[in-house]
Coordinates of C-alpha atoms in Angstrom, one line a residue:
Chain A
M1236 CA 25.1 -10.0 38.2
T1237 CA 28.2 -9.6 40.2
G1238 CA 29.0 -9.9 43.9
M1239 CA 28.1 -12.3 46.6
R1240 CA 25.2 -14.8 46.2
I1241 CA 23.9 -17.0 49.0
R1242 CA 21.8 -20.1 49.3
L1243 CA 19.5 -21.1 52.1
D1244 CA 18.8 -24.9 52.4
R1245 CA 15.3 -25.0 54.0
T1246 CA 15.6 -28.7 54.5
I1247 CA 18.4 -28.0 57.0
C1248 CA 17.0 -24.9 58.7
D1249 CA 15.9 -25.6 62.2
G1250 CA 14.3 -22.3 62.9
F1251 CA 16.9 -20.7 65.2
G1252 CA 16.1 -17.4 63.5
V1253 CA 19.7 -16.1 63.9
C1254 CA 19.9 -15.2 60.2
A1255 CA 16.9 -12.9 60.3
A1256 CA 18.3 -11.2 63.4
R1257 CA 21.7 -10.6 61.7
A1258 CA 20.5 -9.6 58.2
P1259 CA 16.8 -8.9 58.4
G1260 CA 16.7 -7.6 54.8
Y1261 CA 17.7 -11.0 53.4
F1262 CA 15.8 -13.5 55.6
S1263 CA 12.2 -13.7 56.7
L1264 CA 10.8 -16.1 59.3
D1265 CA 7.4 -17.8 59.2
D1266 CA 5.0 -18.2 62.1
W1267 CA 7.1 -21.1 63.5
G1268 CA 10.5 -19.3 63.1
Y1269 CA 11.7 -21.1 59.9
A1270 CA 13.6 -19.0 57.4
S1271 CA 13.3 -18.3 53.7
L1272 CA 15.4 -16.0 51.6
T1273 CA 13.5 -12.7 50.9
G1274 CA 15.2 -12.1 47.5
D1275 CA 17.0 -14.2 45.0
G1276 CA 20.1 -14.5 47.2
Q1277 CA 22.0 -11.7 45.6
V1278 CA 23.8 -9.6 48.3
A1279 CA 24.5 -5.9 47.9
P1280 CA 28.2 -5.1 48.6
E1281 CA 27.3 -2.9 51.6
D1282 CA 25.3 -5.8 53.2
E1283 CA 28.0 -8.4 52.8
A1284 CA 29.3 -8.1 56.4
A1285 CA 25.9 -8.6 57.9
V1286 CA 25.1 -11.5 55.7
N1287 CA 28.5 -13.1 56.5
R1288 CA 27.6 -12.7 60.1
A1289 CA 24.3 -14.6 59.5
I1290 CA 26.2 -17.3 57.6
L1291 CA 28.7 -17.8 60.4
D1292 CA 26.2 -17.6 63.2
C1293 CA 23.6 -20.1 61.8
P1294 CA 23.9 -23.1 64.2
V1295 CA 23.0 -25.6 61.5
H1296 CA 24.9 -24.1 58.6
A1297 CA 21.8 -23.8 56.5
V1298 CA 23.2 -20.6 54.7
T1299 CA 26.1 -20.9 52.4
V1300 CA 27.8 -18.8 49.7
L1301 CA 27.1 -19.8 46.2
R1302 CA 30.1 -20.1 43.9
E1303 CA 29.5 -18.8 40.5
P1304 CA 29.5 -21.9 38.2
P1305 CA 31.9 -21.8 35.2
W1306 CA 28.9 -21.9 32.8
S1307 CA 27.3 -18.9 34.2
E1308 CA 27.1 -15.8 32.1
E1309 CA 29.2 -13.8 34.5
S1310 CA 32.0 -16.4 34.6
R1311 CA 32.0 -16.7 30.9
L1312 CA 32.1 -13.0 30.3
R1313 CA 35.0 -12.7 32.7
R1314 CA 36.9 -15.4 30.8
A1315 CA 36.1 -13.8 27.4
V1316 CA 37.6 -10.5 28.5
R1317 CA 40.7 -12.4 29.7
V1318 CA 41.1 -14.0 26.3
V1319 CA 41.1 -10.6 24.7
H1320 CA 43.8 -9.2 27.0
R1321 CA 46.0 -12.3 27.0
R1322 CA 46.5 -12.5 23.2
P1323 CA 47.0 -9.0 21.8
G1324 CA 47.4 -8.7 18.1
R1325 CA 46.4 -12.3 17.3
D1326 CA 43.5 -13.6 15.2
E1327 CA 41.9 -15.1 18.3
R1328 CA 41.5 -11.6 19.6
V1329 CA 37.8 -11.8 19.3
D1330 CA 35.4 -10.3 21.7
L1331 CA 33.2 -13.1 22.7
R1332 CA 31.0 -11.1 25.0
A1333 CA 28.3 -10.4 22.5
E1334 CA 28.1 -14.0 21.5
I1335 CA 28.0 -15.1 25.1
S1336 CA 25.3 -12.7 26.0
Q1337 CA 23.3 -14.0 23.0
D1338 CA 23.9 -17.5 24.0
H1339 CA 22.3 -16.8 27.4
D1340 CA 19.3 -15.0 26.1
A1341 CA 17.2 -18.1 25.5
E1342 CA 18.4 -19.4 28.8
R1343 CA 17.4 -16.3 30.6
T1344 CA 13.7 -16.9 29.8
G1345 CA 14.1 -20.3 31.3
S1346 CA 16.0 -19.2 34.3
A1347 CA 13.4 -16.6 35.1
A1348 CA 10.7 -19.2 34.9
L1349 CA 12.8 -21.5 37.1
Q1350 CA 13.0 -18.8 39.8
F1351 CA 9.4 -18.0 40.2
H1352 CA 7.6 -21.2 39.0
D1353 CA 7.7 -22.9 42.4
S1354 CA 5.0 -20.7 43.8
K1355 CA 2.7 -20.4 40.8
P1356 CA -0.1 -22.9 40.2
G1357 CA 0.3 -24.6 36.8
E1358 CA 4.0 -23.7 36.6
W1359 CA 5.3 -26.6 38.6
S1360 CA 4.1 -29.6 40.5
C1361 CA 5.8 -32.6 42.1
H1362 CA 5.2 -34.9 39.2
Chain B
M424 CA -14.5 -43.6 20.1
E425 CA -11.8 -46.3 20.5
T426 CA -12.2 -47.5 24.1
T427 CA -10.5 -50.4 25.7
R428 CA -10.1 -51.8 29.2
D429 CA -6.5 -51.7 30.4
V430 CA -5.4 -55.1 31.4
M431 CA -3.4 -54.1 34.5
A432 CA -5.4 -51.2 35.7
P433 CA -9.1 -51.6 34.7
C434 CA -9.5 -47.9 33.9
S435 CA -11.0 -47.0 30.6
V436 CA -8.6 -45.5 28.1
A437 CA -9.8 -43.5 25.1
V438 CA -8.5 -41.1 22.5
R439 CA -10.7 -38.2 21.6
P440 CA -12.9 -39.1 18.6
G441 CA -11.3 -37.8 15.4
L442 CA -7.9 -37.6 16.9
V443 CA -5.1 -40.1 16.0
G444 CA -3.6 -41.2 19.2
R445 CA 0.1 -40.3 19.6
L446 CA 0.5 -41.7 23.1
L447 CA -2.4 -44.0 23.8
R448 CA -3.3 -47.0 21.7
A449 CA -6.5 -49.0 21.5
A450 CA -5.1 -52.5 21.5
P451 CA -5.1 -53.9 25.0
G452 CA -2.0 -55.3 26.7
V453 CA 1.7 -54.5 26.8
E454 CA 3.0 -53.4 23.4
S455 CA 5.8 -55.6 22.2
L456 CA 8.9 -54.4 20.4
D457 CA 7.6 -55.9 17.1
S458 CA 4.2 -54.2 17.3
Y459 CA 5.8 -50.9 18.4
V460 CA 8.2 -50.9 15.5
A461 CA 5.5 -52.0 13.1
A462 CA 2.8 -49.5 14.3
A463 CA 4.9 -46.5 15.2
G464 CA 8.0 -47.1 13.1
G465 CA 9.8 -47.0 16.4
Y466 CA 13.5 -47.0 17.1
P467 CA 14.0 -45.8 13.5
D468 CA 17.8 -46.0 13.3
S469 CA 20.6 -47.4 15.3
S470 CA 21.5 -43.8 16.2
T471 CA 19.5 -40.6 15.7
G472 CA 20.2 -41.2 12.0
G473 CA 20.3 -38.3 9.6
L474 CA 19.1 -36.0 12.3
D475 CA 22.0 -34.8 14.4
A476 CA 21.6 -33.9 18.1
E477 CA 21.4 -30.2 17.2
G478 CA 18.7 -30.9 14.5
L479 CA 16.6 -32.9 16.9
L480 CA 16.9 -30.1 19.5
E481 CA 15.9 -27.6 16.9
E482 CA 12.8 -29.7 16.2
I483 CA 12.0 -29.9 19.9
E484 CA 12.4 -26.1 20.1
Q485 CA 10.2 -25.5 17.1
S486 CA 7.5 -27.9 18.4
G487 CA 7.3 -26.0 21.6
L488 CA 7.0 -29.3 23.5
R489 CA 6.4 -28.5 27.2
G490 CA 7.0 -30.9 30.1
R491 CA 4.1 -33.0 31.1
G492 CA 5.0 -33.5 34.7
G493 CA 3.1 -30.5 35.9
A494 CA 5.4 -27.5 35.4
A495 CA 4.9 -27.3 31.6
F496 CA 8.5 -26.2 31.3
P497 CA 9.8 -26.1 27.7
L498 CA 11.9 -29.2 27.1
A499 CA 14.2 -27.4 24.7
T500 CA 15.2 -24.9 27.3
K501 CA 15.9 -27.7 29.8
A502 CA 17.9 -29.6 27.2
R503 CA 19.9 -26.5 26.2
A504 CA 20.8 -25.8 29.8
V505 CA 22.1 -29.4 30.2
R506 CA 24.2 -29.1 27.1
R507 CA 25.6 -25.8 28.2
V508 CA 26.8 -27.3 31.5
A509 CA 28.1 -30.3 29.6
K510 CA 30.5 -28.2 27.6
W511 CA 32.6 -28.0 30.8
G512 CA 33.6 -31.6 30.3
R513 CA 30.8 -33.4 32.2
T514 CA 28.9 -36.0 30.2
P515 CA 25.1 -35.6 30.8
I516 CA 22.7 -38.2 32.2
V517 CA 19.0 -38.5 31.3
V518 CA 16.3 -39.6 33.7
A519 CA 12.8 -40.6 32.7
N520 CA 10.7 -39.6 35.7
G521 CA 7.9 -42.1 36.0
E522 CA 7.3 -41.8 39.7
E523 CA 3.8 -40.5 39.6
G524 CA 3.2 -39.7 43.3
E525 CA 0.1 -37.8 42.4
P526 CA -2.8 -40.1 43.6
A527 CA -5.3 -38.6 41.1
S528 CA -3.1 -39.3 38.0
I529 CA -2.4 -42.6 36.2
K530 CA -1.0 -41.5 32.9
D531 CA 2.7 -42.2 33.5
R532 CA 1.9 -45.6 35.0
W533 CA -0.2 -46.5 32.0
L534 CA 2.5 -45.5 29.5
L535 CA 5.2 -47.4 31.4
R536 CA 3.0 -50.5 31.8
N537 CA 1.5 -50.6 28.4
R538 CA 3.9 -48.8 26.0
P539 CA 7.3 -49.2 27.6
H540 CA 9.0 -49.1 24.1
L541 CA 7.5 -45.7 23.4
V542 CA 9.1 -44.3 26.6
L543 CA 12.4 -46.1 26.1
D544 CA 12.6 -44.8 22.5
G545 CA 11.8 -41.3 23.8
L546 CA 14.5 -41.7 26.4
R547 CA 17.0 -42.8 23.8
L548 CA 16.2 -39.7 21.7
A549 CA 16.5 -37.4 24.6
A550 CA 19.8 -38.9 25.5
A551 CA 21.1 -38.3 21.9
T552 CA 19.8 -34.7 22.1
V553 CA 21.9 -33.9 25.1
G554 CA 24.7 -36.4 24.4
A555 CA 24.1 -38.5 27.5
D556 CA 25.9 -41.8 28.0
R557 CA 23.6 -43.2 30.6
A558 CA 19.9 -43.2 31.2
F559 CA 17.7 -44.0 34.1
V560 CA 14.0 -44.9 34.4
Y561 CA 12.9 -43.8 37.8
L562 CA 9.6 -45.2 39.1
S563 CA 7.8 -46.9 42.0
D564 CA 5.1 -49.0 40.4
P565 CA 6.1 -52.7 40.4
L566 CA 4.0 -53.5 37.3
A567 CA 5.6 -50.6 35.4
A568 CA 9.0 -51.7 36.5
R569 CA 8.4 -55.2 35.3
S570 CA 7.1 -54.0 32.0
V571 CA 10.0 -51.6 31.4
A572 CA 12.6 -54.2 32.4
S573 CA 11.3 -56.7 29.9
A574 CA 11.0 -54.1 27.2
R575 CA 14.6 -53.0 28.0
Q576 CA 15.8 -56.6 27.6
E577 CA 13.9 -56.9 24.3
A578 CA 15.3 -53.7 22.9
E579 CA 18.8 -54.5 24.0
R580 CA 18.8 -57.9 22.4
A581 CA 17.5 -56.3 19.2
G582 CA 20.3 -53.7 19.4
R583 CA 17.9 -50.9 19.5
L584 CA 19.0 -49.2 22.8
M585 CA 22.1 -47.2 22.2
L586 CA 23.0 -46.6 25.9
P587 CA 22.8 -48.4 29.2
V588 CA 19.4 -47.9 30.9
V589 CA 19.2 -48.4 34.6
I590 CA 15.8 -48.9 36.3
T591 CA 15.6 -47.3 39.7
V592 CA 12.6 -48.4 41.8
V593 CA 11.6 -46.4 45.0
E594 CA 8.8 -46.6 47.5
P595 CA 5.8 -44.5 46.2
A596 CA 5.4 -41.1 47.8
Y597 CA 3.9 -37.8 46.8
V598 CA 7.2 -36.0 47.1
A599 CA 9.2 -38.8 45.4
G600 CA 8.2 -37.6 41.9
E601 CA 9.9 -34.2 42.2
E602 CA 13.0 -34.0 40.0
T603 CA 15.5 -33.4 42.8
A604 CA 14.0 -36.3 44.7
A605 CA 14.6 -38.5 41.6
V606 CA 18.2 -37.4 41.4
R607 CA 18.7 -37.9 45.2
A608 CA 17.2 -41.4 45.1
I609 CA 19.3 -42.4 42.1
N610 CA 22.4 -41.1 43.9
G611 CA 21.6 -43.4 46.8
G612 CA 19.8 -41.0 49.1
P613 CA 16.2 -40.9 50.2
A614 CA 13.6 -40.1 47.5
K615 CA 13.0 -36.6 48.9
P616 CA 13.5 -33.2 47.3
T617 CA 16.5 -31.0 47.9
D618 CA 16.5 -27.2 48.0
K619 CA 17.6 -25.3 44.9
P620 CA 20.1 -24.4 43.6
P621 CA 21.6 -26.5 42.3
R622 CA 19.0 -27.8 39.8
P623 CA 19.6 -31.2 38.2
F624 CA 20.8 -29.5 35.0
E625 CA 23.7 -28.1 37.0
A626 CA 24.5 -31.0 39.3
G627 CA 22.3 -34.0 39.1
V628 CA 23.0 -37.8 39.1
S629 CA 26.7 -38.3 40.1
D630 CA 27.0 -34.5 40.0
R631 CA 26.7 -34.6 36.3
P632 CA 24.3 -32.3 34.3
T633 CA 21.1 -34.3 34.3
L634 CA 18.0 -34.0 32.2
V635 CA 15.1 -35.2 34.3
S636 CA 12.0 -35.5 32.1
N637 CA 8.5 -36.9 32.7
V638 CA 7.8 -40.1 30.8
E639 CA 4.8 -38.5 28.9
T640 CA 7.1 -35.8 27.7
L641 CA 9.6 -38.3 26.5
A642 CA 6.8 -40.3 24.9
N643 CA 6.2 -37.4 22.6
L644 CA 9.7 -37.5 21.2
P645 CA 9.4 -40.5 18.8
F646 CA 6.4 -38.8 17.1
L647 CA 8.2 -35.5 16.9
Y648 CA 11.3 -37.2 15.5
R649 CA 9.4 -39.0 12.8
H650 CA 7.0 -36.3 11.8
G651 CA 8.7 -33.1 12.7
A652 CA 7.6 -30.0 14.5
G653 CA 5.2 -28.8 11.8
V654 CA 3.0 -32.0 12.0
Y655 CA 3.4 -32.0 15.8
R656 CA 1.9 -28.5 16.0
E657 CA -1.1 -29.4 13.9
V658 CA -2.9 -30.4 17.1
G659 CA -3.1 -28.2 20.1
T660 CA -2.8 -24.4 20.7
A661 CA 0.1 -22.2 19.8
A662 CA 1.5 -22.0 23.3
S663 CA 0.4 -25.5 24.3
P664 CA 1.1 -27.6 21.3
G665 CA 0.3 -31.3 20.8
T666 CA -1.8 -33.7 22.7
F667 CA -1.8 -34.5 26.4
L668 CA -3.0 -37.3 28.7
A669 CA -5.8 -36.4 31.1
T670 CA -6.7 -38.6 34.0
V671 CA -10.4 -37.8 34.8
S672 CA -11.9 -38.9 38.0
G673 CA -14.9 -38.1 40.2
G674 CA -18.3 -36.8 39.0
G675 CA -19.9 -40.1 39.9
R676 CA -18.2 -41.9 36.9
P677 CA -15.4 -44.5 36.9
P678 CA -12.1 -42.8 36.2
A679 CA -10.7 -42.7 32.7
L680 CA -7.5 -41.8 30.9
Y681 CA -8.0 -39.7 27.8
E682 CA -5.6 -38.4 25.1
L683 CA -6.9 -35.0 24.2
P684 CA -5.6 -32.1 22.0
H685 CA -4.6 -29.1 24.0
G686 CA -7.3 -26.4 23.8
I687 CA -10.2 -28.8 23.8
A688 CA -13.3 -27.3 25.6
F689 CA -13.8 -28.7 29.1
R690 CA -17.5 -29.2 28.3
E691 CA -16.5 -31.5 25.4
L692 CA -14.4 -33.6 27.8
L693 CA -17.4 -33.8 30.2
A694 CA -19.6 -35.0 27.4
L695 CA -16.9 -37.6 26.5
H696 CA -16.7 -38.7 30.1
G697 CA -20.5 -38.9 30.4
V698 CA -20.9 -36.2 33.1
A699 CA -23.7 -33.6 32.7
S700 CA -22.4 -30.0 33.0
R701 CA -25.1 -29.1 35.4
A702 CA -24.0 -31.8 37.8
V703 CA -20.5 -30.3 38.1
Q704 CA -19.9 -28.2 41.1
G705 CA -16.2 -27.6 40.5
V706 CA -12.9 -29.2 39.6
L707 CA -9.8 -30.0 41.6
M708 CA -7.1 -29.1 39.0
G709 CA -3.8 -30.6 38.2
G710 CA -4.2 -33.5 40.6
Y711 CA -3.9 -32.2 44.1
F712 CA -1.6 -29.3 43.1
S713 CA -3.4 -26.5 41.4
G714 CA -6.4 -26.0 43.8
L715 CA -10.1 -25.9 43.2
L716 CA -12.1 -24.2 40.5
D717 CA -15.8 -23.5 40.7
T718 CA -18.3 -23.7 37.8
R719 CA -16.3 -21.1 35.9
A720 CA -14.2 -24.1 34.9
L721 CA -17.0 -25.2 32.6
D722 CA -16.2 -22.6 30.1
M723 CA -12.4 -23.1 30.0
T724 CA -10.4 -24.8 27.4
L725 CA -7.9 -27.4 28.5
D726 CA -4.5 -25.7 27.9
H727 CA -2.0 -24.1 30.1
E728 CA -2.9 -20.5 29.3
S729 CA -6.7 -20.8 29.9
A730 CA -6.1 -22.6 33.2
R731 CA -3.7 -19.9 34.2
L732 CA -6.1 -17.1 33.3
L733 CA -8.5 -18.7 35.8
G734 CA -5.7 -18.6 38.4
S735 CA -5.2 -22.3 38.3
G736 CA -3.1 -24.8 36.3
L737 CA -3.5 -27.9 34.1
G738 CA -0.5 -29.4 35.9
C739 CA -0.1 -33.1 35.1
G740 CA -3.5 -33.2 33.4
A741 CA -5.3 -34.9 36.3
L742 CA -8.9 -33.4 36.6
C743 CA -11.0 -34.4 39.6
I744 CA -14.7 -33.5 39.1
L745 CA -16.6 -32.5 42.1
G746 CA -20.2 -33.7 41.6
E747 CA -23.3 -32.2 43.1
D748 CA -23.1 -34.3 46.3
E749 CA -19.5 -33.6 47.0
C750 CA -18.7 -30.8 49.5
P751 CA -15.7 -28.7 48.4
V752 CA -14.8 -28.1 52.1
A753 CA -14.7 -31.8 52.8
V754 CA -12.6 -32.5 49.6
A755 CA -10.2 -29.7 50.6
A756 CA -10.0 -31.0 54.2
S757 CA -9.1 -34.5 52.9
V758 CA -6.5 -33.3 50.4
M759 CA -4.9 -30.9 53.0
A760 CA -4.8 -33.8 55.5
Y761 CA -3.0 -35.8 52.8
F762 CA -0.4 -33.0 52.4
A763 CA 0.1 -32.8 56.1
R764 CA 0.6 -36.6 56.2
E765 CA 2.6 -37.1 53.0
N766 CA 5.0 -34.1 52.9
A767 CA 8.7 -34.8 53.1
G768 CA 8.9 -33.7 56.7
Q769 CA 12.0 -31.7 55.8
C770 CA 11.1 -28.0 55.7
G771 CA 9.7 -26.4 58.8
S772 CA 7.4 -24.1 57.0
C773 CA 5.9 -27.1 55.1
F774 CA 5.4 -29.6 57.9
N775 CA 4.1 -26.9 60.3
G776 CA 2.1 -25.0 57.6
T777 CA 0.3 -28.1 56.2
A778 CA -0.5 -29.4 59.7
A779 CA -1.8 -26.0 60.7
M780 CA -3.9 -25.5 57.6
S781 CA -5.1 -29.1 57.9
A782 CA -6.2 -28.5 61.4
V783 CA -8.3 -25.5 60.4
L784 CA -9.9 -27.3 57.4
G785 CA -10.6 -30.4 59.4
A786 CA -12.3 -28.3 62.0
L787 CA -14.1 -26.4 59.3
R788 CA -15.5 -29.6 57.9
E789 CA -16.9 -30.4 61.3
G790 CA -18.3 -26.9 61.7
G791 CA -16.1 -25.8 64.6
V792 CA -14.1 -22.9 63.5
S793 CA -14.1 -19.2 64.2
T794 CA -13.6 -16.3 61.8
D795 CA -10.2 -15.9 63.4
D796 CA -9.2 -19.4 62.3
L797 CA -10.4 -18.6 58.8
S798 CA -8.3 -15.4 58.6
R799 CA -5.3 -17.3 59.8
L800 CA -5.9 -19.9 57.1
R801 CA -6.2 -17.0 54.6
R802 CA -2.9 -15.5 55.8
W803 CA -1.1 -18.8 55.7
S804 CA -2.3 -19.4 52.2
E805 CA -0.6 -16.2 51.2
V806 CA 2.6 -16.0 53.3
L807 CA 3.6 -19.7 53.1
R808 CA 3.8 -19.7 49.3
G809 CA 7.3 -20.5 48.0
R810 CA 8.6 -21.3 51.5
G811 CA 9.4 -25.0 50.8
A812 CA 12.3 -26.7 49.0
C813 CA 9.7 -28.4 46.7
A814 CA 6.3 -27.3 45.6
T815 CA 4.2 -29.4 48.1
L816 CA 3.6 -26.4 50.3
D817 CA 2.6 -24.4 47.3
G818 CA 0.0 -27.1 46.4
A819 CA -1.3 -26.8 49.9
T820 CA -1.5 -23.0 49.7
N821 CA -3.2 -23.2 46.3
L822 CA -5.8 -25.5 47.8
A823 CA -6.6 -23.3 50.8
A824 CA -6.6 -20.1 48.8
S825 CA -8.8 -21.5 46.1
L826 CA -11.3 -22.9 48.6
L827 CA -11.7 -19.6 50.3
D828 CA -11.9 -17.7 47.0
R829 CA -14.1 -20.0 44.9
F830 CA -16.4 -21.5 47.4
P831 CA -17.1 -18.8 50.0
D832 CA -20.7 -20.0 50.3
S833 CA -19.7 -23.5 51.3
V834 CA -17.2 -22.2 53.8
T835 CA -19.8 -19.9 55.3
R836 CA -22.3 -22.7 55.5
H837 CA -19.7 -24.8 57.4
V838 CA -18.9 -21.9 59.8
D839 CA -22.6 -21.6 60.5
G840 CA -22.7 -25.4 61.1
G841 CA -25.2 -26.0 58.3
C842 CA -23.7 -28.3 55.7
D843 CA -26.2 -31.1 55.5
G844 CA -24.1 -33.3 53.2
C845 CA -21.1 -33.3 55.6
A846 CA -23.3 -33.7 58.7
C847 CA -24.8 -36.9 57.6
S848 CA -22.0 -38.4 55.5
P849 CA -18.6 -37.0 56.3
F850 CA -16.2 -37.2 53.3
R851 CA -13.2 -38.8 54.9
A852 CA -11.3 -40.3 51.9
S853 CA -7.7 -40.5 52.8
R854 CA -6.7 -40.0 49.2
P855 CA -9.8 -38.5 47.5
F856 CA -10.0 -39.3 43.7
E857 CA -7.2 -41.8 44.0
V858 CA -7.3 -43.5 40.6
E859 CA -5.6 -46.8 41.1
A860 CA -7.5 -47.6 44.3
V861 CA -10.8 -46.7 42.6
C862 CA -9.9 -48.7 39.6
L863 CA -9.0 -51.8 41.5
A864 CA -11.8 -51.6 44.0

C-alpha cells in the first residue's frame, strides 16, 4: 500500500459532520451525526485534496494523517531497495524484498483479522 | 467429577470428568509456590532453559493457542507482531489482562485468586518469548490483587521471577478490560479504550510494543512449555485446540466454573451442570457480547468455529442459560440497559446508539412499541456495527440483532402486549447473570 492513510479518533469526534461534507467517500455519519471511516483509511491520490480539507476543517482535530511506521512492509521495502542502490558491487547487495514480503505473510493474516474483528461476534470482546 | 467449593467465591468449580485439569485444580484455597512447583513442575528454570525464545514461540505457533479474552486471536501472531516492532530498538512490555469487566464471567478472577503462580509463570514465559523486560498484571478485583501480590513476593524471594512485575489495580468497569484500556490505565490515564490504530503491539505501555494477553491465555503457557504443542493439541479441535474455562450461569442452577475441552457438545455441558435440555430456551453467548442463541444452540459444540457457524461466538467462555421462565426480551432489555449505562461515554455512536436501542427494548419489555420502533432497532443493529473505538457497541448490536432474529415470537408477543411472564414479574436485573453477585448472595 502506498499513499496517504488517515485515522479518525471516534473518542474525539463531536459530530460536527464537516469531514463527511468535505470528503463524503471517506466518512459516514450516524443518525446523531458522529463520523466513522468508510474504508480502511487509505486515500486515493486524486482524493487527497478533499481529505486534506476534511482534516483541516475538523473543529476537534479528530482526523489525522497516519505516518507509515518503520516496521511496516512498505517502509521496509523502501529501505531494502535503498540498500541495493547504495552499495553496488558489494556482497551486501542482496535484494531483501522477497524476504521482507515473506516475513509479512504470517502477519498479514493477523492484520486482516485485526481490521475486521471488531464487528464480528466471537472475534473480539472487551475481556 | 472433581468438585470443590472455591473459598473466596463460593461458586462450584469442576473439571470435565475424564479430563486432566490444566487450568483448574480440585484442591481448595490459594495455591502456594511449593504446591505449584510440586504439582505442575512450575517455574522450571531460572530462564526459559533449553528452549530459546524462538523455540517457545514456535511451540505456541504449533499449538495454535488462541486468546481467551474473547477475540480468540492467535497468541503467536500477536507475539510475532510485538517482536517485529521491537526490532526497531524498543524493548517490549507484557501485560496480563485480568480485568474481567464481563459480569457473567468469573474465570480470570478465579485463576488470579487461586492459582496466581500459574498466571505469573505464564506471564514470565510470555515475557521471555517477546524479550520483555517488564511485566504488568492489570486487574480490578481486590482479592485477586492481594493473591497476586503475595505470590509475586513468594516467587521473587525464591528467585523464580526473572523480571519486575508491577500490579496495576483499577476500578472495575465493563470497558476497562479492553486491551487499549489496560494500556491507557497503566500509562496513567483513565481505564477506557482508545481508538485504533495504534494497537498495543505498535505503541502500548510507555509507547513500547506491548503484548496484552488475557490471564487464561497466559495460564496455558506453562503446560505448553512443559509438554509441547503435540500434547497440548491432544485435547480440543484442530482450530480451537486445548481446554477452556467456561463460566455457566442461569438455567435455575447456581453458577459454576468448568474446564472443558474445546469441541465438547453443549448438551454434555448441560448434563454436567444439571440442566435438562428441554428446559433451555436459549443462551446468551460470550457473556454479554455475542448475543442470544435459541434452541439451535443445543446441538452446537463448544468451539469457536461452531459458534461462528451459528452467527454467534464463544467469546470469553461465559454461557448464560435462559431457562423456561426467562423472557428473552426482558433479558435483552436488561443487558442493553447495562450497555447504555456502562459504556465508556466516549464515542457518540456508542453512547447515543446504546441509549436509543435500550429505550426501544425497555419499551418493548413493557409492551409499548410500534413496528416503526422495531424497524429502527433493526436498522441500528445493522448500521451501528463497527462504529465504536472498542467493541461495546458491537456487543449491543449483536444483542439487538440476535433478539430480533432468534426470538421473533417473543418480540411479537410483546408488541401485542401479551407476555404473561413479563406482565406479572418484570425481569429488571441490573446485571443479569452476574456471577459474583449471585455467588455471594
